[in-house]
Amino acid sequence: MATPSRTEIISLFRSLLRSARQFPDYNIREYTKRRTIDSFRHNKTLSDPSSIAAAFSDGQSQLQVARRQSVVYSLYAPKIKSIMDVKP
């Protein structure tokens, strides 16, 4: 497996954050965003090409999971908005 470029890694990061915005529930949306940022910070120090490729592959699979879950959550979205979603 080839080492992903910096552009591909940034694209994956942005795609994960975009998929987090698709969740209708505030708590799940924020959890997904926080988990994405924490994972990228944790993997920031990786230098071995094989571990970078493995982390990138894991990120891509997490993106697919997040996309599927956002569809499922949107089908069963709560009828009442969270207090965090209400704008004054």
CSV table of C-alpha atoms in Angstrom, one decimal:
chain,number,residue,atom,x,y,z
A,1,MET,CA,0.0,0.0,0.0
A,2,ALA,CA,1.4,3.4,-1.0
A,3,THR,CA,1.8,6.2,1.5
A,4,PRO,CA,-1.0,8.7,1.1
A,5,SER,CA,-0.1,12.3,0.2
A,6,ARG,CA,-0.6,15.2,2.5
A,7,THR,CA,-3.5,16.4,0.2
A,8,GLU,CA,-5.2,13.0,0.5
A,9,ILE,CA,-4.9,13.1,4.3
A,10,ILE,CA,-6.3,16.6,4.6
A,11,SER,CA,-9.1,15.6,2.2
A,12,LEU,CA,-10.0,12.7,4.5
A,13,PHE,CA,-10.0,14.9,7.5
A,14,ARG,CA,-12.3,17.4,5.9
A,15,SER,CA,-14.6,14.6,4.6
A,16,LEU,CA,-14.8,13.2,8.1
A,17,LEU,CA,-15.7,16.6,9.5
A,18,ARG,CA,-18.3,17.2,6.8
A,19,SER,CA,-19.9,13.8,7.5
A,20,ALA,CA,-20.1,14.7,11.2
A,21,ARG,CA,-22.2,17.8,10.3
A,22,GLN,CA,-24.8,15.4,8.7
A,23,PHE,CA,-25.9,14.0,12.0
A,24,PRO,CA,-29.2,15.5,13.2
A,25,ASP,CA,-28.4,14.9,16.9
A,26,TYR,CA,-26.1,17.4,18.6
A,27,ASN,CA,-24.4,14.9,20.9
A,28,ILE,CA,-23.5,12.5,18.1
A,29,ARG,CA,-22.4,15.3,15.8
A,30,GLU,CA,-20.0,16.7,18.4
A,31,TYR,CA,-18.8,13.2,19.4
A,32,THR,CA,-17.9,12.4,15.8
A,33,LYS,CA,-16.2,15.8,15.3
A,34,ARG,CA,-14.2,15.4,18.6
A,35,ARG,CA,-13.2,11.8,17.7
A,36,THR,CA,-12.0,12.9,14.3
A,37,ILE,CA,-9.9,15.7,15.6
A,38,ASP,CA,-8.4,13.6,18.4
A,39,SER,CA,-7.5,10.7,16.1
A,40,PHE,CA,-5.7,13.0,13.7
A,41,ARG,CA,-3.8,14.7,16.5
A,42,HIS,CA,-2.9,11.3,17.9
A,43,ASN,CA,-1.6,10.1,14.5
A,44,LYS,CA,0.2,13.4,13.7
A,45,THR,CA,3.5,12.0,15.0
A,46,LEU,CA,3.5,8.9,12.8
A,47,SER,CA,6.6,8.6,10.6
A,48,ASP,CA,6.6,5.0,9.4
A,49,PRO,CA,5.0,4.8,5.9
A,50,SER,CA,3.3,1.5,6.7
A,51,SER,CA,1.7,2.9,9.9
A,52,ILE,CA,0.6,6.1,8.1
A,53,ALA,CA,-1.0,3.9,5.4
A,54,ALA,CA,-2.7,1.8,8.0
A,55,ALA,CA,-4.0,4.9,9.8
A,56,PHE,CA,-5.2,6.3,6.5
A,57,SER,CA,-7.0,3.1,5.6
A,58,ASP,CA,-8.6,3.1,9.1
A,59,GLY,CA,-9.8,6.7,8.5
A,60,GLN,CA,-11.3,5.8,5.2
A,61,SER,CA,-13.3,2.9,6.8
A,62,GLN,CA,-14.4,5.2,9.6
A,63,LEU,CA,-15.6,7.7,6.9
A,64,GLN,CA,-17.7,5.0,5.3
A,65,VAL,CA,-19.2,4.1,8.7
A,66,ALA,CA,-19.9,7.7,9.5
A,67,ARG,CA,-21.7,8.2,6.2
A,68,ARG,CA,-23.9,5.1,6.7
A,69,GLN,CA,-24.7,6.0,10.3
A,70,SER,CA,-25.7,9.6,9.4
A,71,VAL,CA,-28.2,8.1,7.0
A,72,VAL,CA,-29.6,5.8,9.6
A,73,TYR,CA,-29.7,8.5,12.2
A,74,SER,CA,-31.5,10.9,9.9
A,75,LEU,CA,-34.2,8.3,9.3
A,76,TYR,CA,-34.8,8.1,13.1
A,77,ALA,CA,-34.1,11.7,14.0
A,78,PRO,CA,-35.8,13.0,17.2
A,79,LYS,CA,-38.8,15.1,16.6
A,80,ILE,CA,-37.7,17.6,19.3
A,81,LYS,CA,-34.5,19.6,18.7
A,82,SER,CA,-31.8,19.7,21.4
A,83,ILE,CA,-31.5,22.9,23.4
A,84,MET,CA,-28.0,23.1,21.8
A,85,ASP,CA,-29.5,23.3,18.3
A,86,VAL,CA,-32.0,26.1,19.1
A,87,LYS,CA,-30.7,29.5,18.1
A,88,PRO,CA,-31.8,32.5,20.0
